[in-house]
XYZ file of C-alpha atoms in Angstrom:
573
model
C 119.035 88.860 124.724
C 118.802 86.488 121.989
C 121.651 83.642 121.995
C 122.857 82.798 118.332
C 124.146 79.099 117.510
C 126.465 78.578 114.704
C 126.394 75.021 113.097
C 128.843 73.863 110.774
C 130.856 77.128 111.167
C 132.015 79.053 113.826
C 131.550 82.924 113.834
C 135.312 83.331 113.607
C 135.727 81.100 110.752
C 132.820 82.820 108.748
C 134.588 86.450 109.356
C 137.770 84.870 108.091
C 136.307 83.743 104.990
C 134.733 87.575 104.696
C 131.052 86.690 104.787
C 130.499 89.496 107.476
C 132.429 92.016 106.549
C 131.695 94.975 104.550
C 133.229 93.723 101.183
C 130.318 91.039 100.203
C 129.204 93.674 97.885
C 132.281 94.376 96.011
C 131.999 94.145 92.590
C 134.105 91.068 91.039
C 136.895 91.979 88.242
C 134.449 91.102 85.470
C 132.490 94.084 86.337
C 135.196 96.218 85.839
C 135.400 95.670 82.078
C 136.385 98.744 79.907
C 132.743 100.349 78.608
C 131.644 99.585 74.796
C 133.349 101.881 72.663
C 129.711 102.962 70.897
C 129.086 104.315 74.489
C 131.465 107.429 73.361
C 129.282 108.296 70.596
C 125.723 108.259 72.665
C 123.018 111.407 72.651
C 123.845 113.057 75.948
C 119.634 113.400 76.531
C 116.735 111.744 75.164
C 115.904 112.507 71.710
C 112.775 110.632 71.512
C 110.668 108.191 74.016
C 113.312 105.094 74.957
C 113.164 101.719 74.389
C 112.180 99.767 77.581
C 113.874 96.225 78.241
C 112.509 95.206 82.017
C 114.365 91.765 82.785
C 112.825 89.864 85.891
C 114.485 86.824 87.308
C 112.609 83.979 89.310
C 114.115 83.205 92.477
C 117.136 84.400 92.133
C 119.057 85.127 95.680
C 120.470 88.126 96.707
C 123.994 86.765 96.869
C 123.613 84.923 93.516
C 125.263 87.668 91.139
C 129.042 87.891 90.833
C 129.197 91.575 91.998
C 127.384 90.633 95.259
C 130.727 88.412 95.659
C 129.223 84.980 94.534
C 130.863 81.965 93.580
C 128.149 82.122 90.553
C 129.461 83.104 86.961
C 127.456 86.078 85.944
C 129.851 88.490 83.683
C 127.070 90.052 81.696
C 125.064 91.037 84.780
C 128.371 92.159 86.313
C 129.347 94.238 83.377
C 125.747 95.995 83.124
C 125.594 96.648 86.317
C 128.925 98.188 86.703
C 128.729 100.435 83.613
C 125.020 101.634 84.773
C 123.808 101.884 88.337
C 123.303 99.798 91.188
C 120.541 99.590 92.858
C 121.539 98.498 96.634
C 118.620 99.769 98.844
C 116.091 97.916 96.507
C 112.986 96.136 97.487
C 110.916 93.564 96.322
C 108.095 91.000 97.392
C 109.012 87.540 99.366
C 106.768 85.825 96.558
C 105.664 85.802 92.832
C 102.573 86.878 92.245
C 102.822 90.012 94.828
C 105.995 91.401 92.952
C 104.511 91.053 89.555
C 101.346 92.746 90.554
C 102.885 95.127 91.904
C 105.383 95.683 88.868
C 102.214 95.775 86.583
C 99.705 98.019 88.630
C 102.243 100.323 90.818
C 100.290 99.593 93.903
C 100.599 97.716 96.896
C 99.061 94.320 97.319
C 96.440 95.691 99.685
C 94.893 97.846 97.036
C 94.761 94.994 94.601
C 93.350 92.688 96.641
C 96.430 89.822 96.206
C 97.926 90.357 99.990
C 97.626 86.809 100.926
C 99.519 83.889 99.065
C 100.049 83.698 95.121
C 97.295 83.254 92.346
C 96.998 79.340 91.948
C 96.075 77.683 88.666
C 92.885 76.490 89.735
C 91.750 79.833 91.308
C 88.715 82.056 89.681
C 91.240 84.868 90.387
C 93.669 87.327 88.134
C 94.850 90.618 88.533
C 92.074 92.435 88.894
C 90.541 93.963 85.774
C 89.922 97.718 86.586
C 93.501 98.098 86.841
C 95.430 100.177 84.488
C 98.094 98.310 83.681
C 101.670 99.441 82.860
C 101.852 97.873 79.520
C 98.426 99.616 78.693
C 100.036 103.293 79.649
C 102.763 102.364 77.722
C 100.399 101.650 74.883
C 98.601 104.830 75.126
C 102.207 106.470 74.688
C 103.078 104.697 71.154
C 104.670 101.816 72.420
C 104.736 98.510 71.078
C 104.262 96.185 73.906
C 105.482 92.543 74.154
C 105.788 89.812 77.074
C 107.950 86.881 76.914
C 108.364 84.549 79.769
C 106.082 83.708 83.032
C 102.819 85.469 83.388
C 101.422 84.345 86.967
C 98.446 87.010 87.535
C 95.704 84.881 86.514
C 93.981 83.522 83.619
C 90.559 81.863 84.536
C 88.942 84.055 82.339
C 90.689 85.469 78.547
C 90.509 89.164 80.045
C 93.237 88.410 82.498
C 95.212 87.010 79.430
C 98.657 89.139 78.924
C 97.292 90.040 75.215
C 94.075 91.267 77.198
C 96.072 93.437 80.059
C 98.335 95.366 77.593
C 100.718 93.143 75.687
C 100.567 93.109 71.662
C 102.414 89.367 71.812
C 102.674 86.990 74.424
C 105.087 83.899 74.913
C 105.220 81.878 77.710
C 103.580 80.516 81.025
C 100.456 81.412 82.690
C 100.851 79.457 86.075
C 103.577 79.483 88.397
C 106.402 76.985 87.566
C 106.482 74.620 84.524
C 109.183 71.894 83.542
C 112.125 73.954 81.757
C 111.560 71.835 78.481
C 108.242 69.938 78.488
C 106.147 73.260 79.753
C 104.430 70.513 81.925
C 102.795 71.940 85.260
C 101.305 69.840 87.870
C 98.818 71.449 90.775
C 98.678 68.483 92.759
C 98.590 64.682 92.228
C 96.754 64.182 88.546
C 96.204 67.865 88.279
C 98.629 68.199 85.120
C 98.509 70.232 81.991
C 100.766 71.519 79.186
C 101.489 75.459 79.993
C 103.065 77.235 76.984
C 101.258 79.970 75.211
C 101.975 82.067 72.175
C 99.249 84.812 72.274
C 95.923 83.223 73.279
C 96.797 80.111 71.949
C 98.492 76.865 73.227
C 102.306 76.492 71.646
C 102.450 73.034 71.252
C 104.962 72.979 68.622
C 107.407 74.986 71.199
C 107.844 71.519 73.465
C 111.384 70.516 73.959
C 113.147 73.557 73.900
C 114.658 75.024 77.227
C 112.850 78.171 78.114
C 115.585 80.437 79.091
C 116.921 80.038 75.280
C 113.552 79.973 73.995
C 112.889 83.415 75.526
C 116.000 85.091 74.816
C 115.472 83.995 71.023
C 111.994 85.388 71.206
C 113.264 88.662 72.179
C 115.840 88.789 69.442
C 113.335 87.914 67.137
C 110.684 90.698 68.001
C 113.579 93.530 67.714
C 114.572 92.011 64.132
C 111.091 92.265 63.151
C 110.511 95.705 65.011
C 111.932 98.939 64.072
C 114.214 100.977 66.398
C 112.488 104.429 65.251
C 109.395 103.449 66.735
C 109.385 102.900 70.716
C 109.272 99.180 72.158
C 108.477 97.880 75.695
C 109.785 94.027 76.348
C 109.226 92.847 79.521
C 110.885 89.569 79.548
C 110.350 87.668 82.958
C 112.803 84.413 82.936
C 111.078 81.314 84.373
C 114.958 80.866 85.577
C 115.818 79.798 87.944
C 112.935 78.605 90.100
C 112.579 75.148 90.360
C 112.628 72.330 88.916
C 116.480 72.639 88.736
C 117.074 72.044 85.049
C 119.787 73.213 83.070
C 121.789 72.115 79.842
C 124.552 69.950 80.780
C 127.235 72.213 79.602
C 126.490 74.760 82.069
C 126.263 72.006 84.885
C 129.864 70.840 84.084
C 131.269 74.485 84.826
C 130.274 73.771 88.506
C 131.299 69.941 88.899
C 133.409 71.270 91.727
C 130.430 72.097 93.625
C 129.561 69.373 96.438
C 125.969 70.555 96.859
C 123.972 69.174 94.227
C 121.124 71.398 94.283
C 123.436 74.465 94.442
C 125.519 73.165 91.157
C 122.313 72.938 89.226
C 120.891 76.451 90.442
C 124.336 77.735 89.720
C 124.229 76.568 86.344
C 120.856 78.065 85.938
C 121.868 81.370 86.435
C 124.907 81.083 84.392
C 122.668 80.212 81.442
C 120.434 83.083 82.388
C 123.293 85.878 82.613
C 124.240 84.244 78.967
C 120.691 84.860 77.396
C 120.723 88.446 78.980
C 123.847 88.894 76.960
C 122.241 87.699 73.806
C 119.405 89.970 74.229
C 121.721 93.140 74.689
C 123.837 92.219 71.505
C 120.525 92.089 69.699
C 119.669 95.703 70.934
C 123.021 96.843 69.816
C 122.952 94.772 66.461
C 119.204 96.172 65.623
C 119.836 99.772 66.578
C 118.022 100.134 69.735
C 120.586 100.167 72.195
C 121.706 103.975 72.091
C 118.252 104.595 73.108
C 117.539 101.872 75.135
C 116.847 101.719 79.131
C 117.533 98.034 80.258
C 116.105 97.414 83.909
C 117.149 94.186 85.896
C 115.188 92.937 88.801
C 114.769 89.867 90.860
C 111.146 88.957 92.136
C 112.204 87.780 95.444
C 114.675 86.051 97.526
C 116.066 82.950 96.966
C 115.010 79.390 97.782
C 117.884 78.551 100.013
C 116.720 74.706 99.877
C 116.888 74.898 96.365
C 120.132 76.056 95.700
C 119.601 79.563 96.198
C 121.635 82.207 98.764
C 120.688 85.422 100.405
C 123.903 85.481 102.339
C 124.586 87.509 104.403
C 120.479 88.684 104.314
C 118.310 86.974 106.993
C 115.530 84.634 105.938
C 114.649 83.496 102.215
C 112.024 83.535 100.228
C 108.532 83.541 101.442
C 109.710 86.034 104.393
C 109.671 89.278 105.180
C 113.168 89.182 106.744
C 115.688 91.066 104.212
C 116.674 87.764 102.580
C 113.279 87.438 100.978
C 112.441 91.092 100.330
C 115.763 92.973 99.377
C 116.533 92.275 95.804
C 118.935 92.426 92.865
C 118.474 95.530 90.489
C 120.231 97.730 88.449
C 119.554 100.091 85.542
C 121.601 100.171 82.640
C 121.273 102.722 79.909
C 123.527 105.277 77.904
C 121.049 107.736 78.781
C 121.813 107.712 82.365
C 123.425 111.055 83.550
C 125.453 109.631 86.028
C 126.996 106.200 85.212
C 129.241 103.654 86.994
C 128.257 104.084 90.228
C 125.980 102.535 93.665
C 122.610 103.677 94.391
C 121.656 103.901 97.840
C 118.184 105.462 97.112
C 115.414 103.612 98.441
C 113.517 102.229 95.933
C 110.555 99.565 95.625
C 109.205 97.594 92.918
C 105.939 99.760 92.656
C 108.491 102.867 91.553
C 109.010 101.392 87.732
C 105.431 101.994 86.919
C 105.680 105.417 87.284
C 109.134 105.814 86.561
C 108.797 104.020 83.065
C 105.895 105.608 82.007
C 107.164 109.008 82.714
C 110.310 107.920 80.752
C 107.944 107.139 77.813
C 105.994 110.687 78.240
C 103.216 109.121 79.287
C 100.102 110.325 80.740
C 99.748 109.291 84.611
C 97.044 112.095 85.524
C 94.196 109.425 85.064
C 95.928 106.708 87.318
C 95.444 108.309 90.762
C 96.418 106.408 93.965
C 99.375 104.960 92.485
C 102.064 103.458 95.479
C 104.969 103.935 93.205
C 107.155 107.199 92.426
C 109.248 108.392 89.516
C 112.803 107.312 90.793
C 114.547 108.147 87.794
C 116.098 111.394 88.988
C 117.580 109.151 92.159
C 118.699 106.851 89.371
C 120.173 108.974 86.521
C 121.172 112.100 88.349
C 121.959 110.848 91.795
C 119.323 113.190 93.520
C 117.638 112.205 96.497
C 114.507 109.245 96.418
C 111.273 110.481 96.716
C 110.198 107.295 98.601
C 110.805 107.301 102.537
C 108.577 104.126 103.380
C 107.657 100.953 101.990
C 104.760 98.795 103.230
C 106.279 95.150 102.556
C 102.515 93.882 103.221
C 99.583 92.998 105.559
C 98.198 89.984 105.180
C 95.057 89.278 107.241
C 94.827 85.526 106.344
C 98.009 84.092 107.028
C 98.312 82.164 110.121
C 98.152 84.119 112.984
C 100.975 84.472 115.558
C 100.585 82.267 118.543
C 101.804 85.104 120.892
C 100.409 88.428 119.603
C 97.833 90.424 120.699
C 96.133 93.562 120.446
C 98.026 94.358 123.995
C 101.219 93.860 122.615
C 100.691 96.388 119.494
C 99.636 99.203 122.284
C 95.672 98.709 121.667
C 96.263 99.867 118.208
C 97.373 96.512 115.839
C 97.122 93.029 116.425
C 100.715 91.781 116.560
C 99.497 88.336 115.504
C 98.732 89.492 111.923
C 101.460 89.464 109.600
C 102.616 92.319 108.575
C 105.791 94.500 107.817
C 106.704 98.122 107.191
C 109.885 100.276 106.263
C 109.850 103.972 107.311
C 113.442 105.882 106.800
C 115.968 103.704 108.471
C 113.616 101.676 110.496
C 111.794 98.408 109.673
C 108.964 96.641 111.958
C 107.818 93.263 111.617
C 104.669 91.514 113.390
C 103.144 88.050 113.424
C 104.867 85.463 111.957
C 107.662 86.916 109.678
C 108.741 83.603 108.073
C 112.108 81.272 108.211
C 114.770 83.480 110.261
C 117.907 81.830 109.925
C 120.864 83.400 108.307
C 122.388 80.773 105.698
C 125.641 80.718 103.873
C 126.253 79.735 100.421
C 125.828 75.907 100.520
C 128.897 74.694 98.734
C 130.932 72.611 100.615
C 128.752 69.559 101.256
C 126.129 67.748 99.682
C 124.245 67.335 102.323
C 120.476 67.553 101.395
C 118.402 70.715 102.107
C 119.649 73.600 103.620
C 119.462 72.738 107.159
C 123.289 72.570 107.643
C 125.915 75.514 107.617
C 123.623 78.056 109.284
C 123.305 80.474 111.917
C 120.017 80.078 114.066
C 118.520 82.517 116.482
C 117.695 79.720 119.537
C 115.434 82.271 121.226
C 112.401 84.565 120.328
C 110.300 82.054 119.228
C 107.596 83.641 121.937
C 107.794 87.364 120.047
C 105.300 88.999 117.770
C 107.263 92.354 117.202
C 110.593 92.657 115.924
C 112.083 96.541 115.192
C 115.615 96.977 113.292
C 117.688 99.962 111.802
C 118.080 98.555 108.647
C 120.693 101.355 107.767
C 122.981 100.266 110.706
C 122.037 96.718 110.946
C 121.405 95.162 107.174
C 121.444 91.617 108.238
C 118.723 92.393 111.127
C 120.518 90.628 113.874
C 119.844 93.367 116.649
C 116.277 93.465 117.567
C 115.418 96.636 118.954
C 111.393 96.648 119.694
C 112.309 96.503 123.610
C 114.814 99.810 123.285
C 112.488 101.765 121.003
C 108.951 101.408 121.744
C 108.082 104.869 120.641
C 109.658 103.640 117.285
C 107.574 100.626 117.655
C 104.399 102.814 118.213
C 104.936 105.371 115.046
C 105.107 102.192 112.562
C 102.421 100.268 113.996
C 100.302 103.456 113.526
C 101.504 103.495 109.929
C 100.417 99.828 109.531
C 96.781 101.310 110.973
C 96.983 104.370 108.295
C 97.733 101.396 105.400
C 95.266 98.921 106.698
C 92.269 101.627 106.406
C 93.399 101.905 102.917
C 93.022 98.019 101.916
C 90.324 96.528 99.827
C 88.988 92.892 100.669
C 91.408 90.147 99.882
C 90.790 88.062 96.754
C 91.751 84.292 97.713
C 88.625 82.157 95.968
C 88.362 78.571 96.420
C 89.644 76.560 93.730
C 87.280 75.259 90.680
C 87.229 71.965 89.258
C 86.446 73.234 86.288
C 90.151 74.593 85.912
C 91.286 70.899 85.382
C 93.308 70.563 81.940
C 91.619 67.271 81.137
C 88.995 70.069 80.467
C 91.011 71.810 78.084
C 92.542 69.483 75.977
C 95.424 68.555 78.497
C 96.555 72.259 78.443
C 96.246 75.001 81.355
C 94.040 77.812 79.982
C 90.924 79.908 80.872
C 87.860 78.112 81.915
C 85.072 80.720 83.055
C 82.889 82.284 80.725
C 83.725 86.147 79.801
C 80.532 86.942 81.516
C 80.913 85.419 84.804
C 82.199 87.162 87.939
C 83.059 86.675 91.573
C 82.312 87.924 94.823
C 84.345 88.086 97.921
C 83.675 88.743 101.613
C 85.710 90.933 103.254
C 87.445 88.469 105.169
C 88.758 87.142 101.550
C 86.660 84.121 101.021
C 84.142 83.880 98.157
C 80.655 84.179 98.537
C 78.635 80.950 97.737
C 77.495 80.255 94.703
C 73.785 81.248 94.023
C 74.002 78.183 91.528
C 74.340 75.132 93.257
C 76.703 73.052 91.225
C 75.959 69.195 90.889
C 77.791 66.844 92.662
C 80.758 65.040 90.560
C 83.897 63.046 91.205
C 86.423 65.721 91.239
C 84.103 68.125 93.357
C 84.103 65.525 95.878
C 87.855 65.223 95.653
C 88.223 68.996 95.368
C 88.767 69.335 99.503
C 91.273 66.683 99.740
C 93.442 68.576 97.001
C 93.085 71.766 98.565
C 94.347 70.207 101.892
C 97.170 68.834 100.057
C 98.425 71.641 97.922
C 98.597 73.805 101.509
C 101.230 71.104 102.255
C 103.087 71.440 99.061
C 102.698 75.495 99.038
C 106.063 75.994 100.308
C 107.569 74.116 97.256
C 105.317 75.499 94.762
C 105.591 79.312 95.208
């Protein structure tokens, strides 16, 4: 049996604080604010296709919203969620690119070739061009489509840019993380460039403006210049609260009593983002959109605990397949919801937004077969049962294989050294190396660096490669049932085998020195010509170019920087 050791707190003290009670999801007092009087006169049903605002936050931890019992102030999110439908069985992916790709395509990573890691700035890679995206389907349905914020789905060719993938306008960054004021991003020592774009041009004139403010202001301008009589889709992908930890001083001052510096800055960023959402909601009402609008709020992955985030009481963190990495904050706020002010335990995954939103827009899904998402609007609006019964969290054949995994441990049908995870009904299976597995309470009581204090740690099980949990009964993944229920393990392994047969080759090409910002005027941007293509082997590595490249100083440094970037990846994804 696993032995649990508690560092910094006793288990009894955690219970006394209420951390392990079932009250951790009780709404805060702010969430009980009375509904807006405007809502009383709203139409009972859709008179026309609704305006859709999809808000995605970056690295916001599961615990880091007021109605999950957080010490961080999020009055706007609390109220919107309380007046809408909270999604408490909602799943996302453990890192940035996978969640965004699945939102935009409605397909699992294994069906787009993006099942390994993220798309890095110097990789000749992007969301596959043969995929029909969510904004493209909404354009077909007559929507004006706009994106504000972080793209992170590749940009090596112009065809990969947001404005070529279905968005009429775009203001934001193309890479994974930038400075909130200067918009600089370094992809290794000496490989730095500016990354803020307006459409397909570099937005040099916007430097110095805090991105959370800038993006909210852009959404307001879009709404002000558009007619509420015409349907609009705005995808707001906030950079917040991804590192670097930067916030206007007035927000940090509110949390001056927090002892942990990283947590203090992080909390300030979350509250600032919450106010940005408030301004967006206010603009929807001011310009006449609100009555016929659907607001979807989602996080993109679990919080990064050593950067101030908290997923407590869930296990794990960003980049892992434990619940702390893949269970997200999600809610829908809309006057058009039939049964409001409730919590939904319907199983929902980020791929479900594609068919759900296209259906709301009265779009055509018949020409996009093979979607992995489901239309979950009846489950959200009317409280009906979710059509989804399982989720493939991922199968990553390139991730470091677990040392103690084997085909034998997988009943001869699955190599348990391979990193994979699946949820079927109430059961969740993990194989390979799922990632950092501790339970980390919020870091608010000390200024000790990092997140290695105040945690509950699993002290054995390091030789395992298979885990099984009943997530309904054990949402915190404390009781591994793989030894007691080999029948369930085998059943879920068969589902992994089934999905793996449908997977396409991994797209994870080597970095290209031509991507260096110095070759693009100091900014990150497309570097390959439109007629250039890439070929990939089944193992995910690109085939060697037929044209032998000339040697250069940058080329000689390429291998060195790739190795260095690998060491730094946990801080950059």
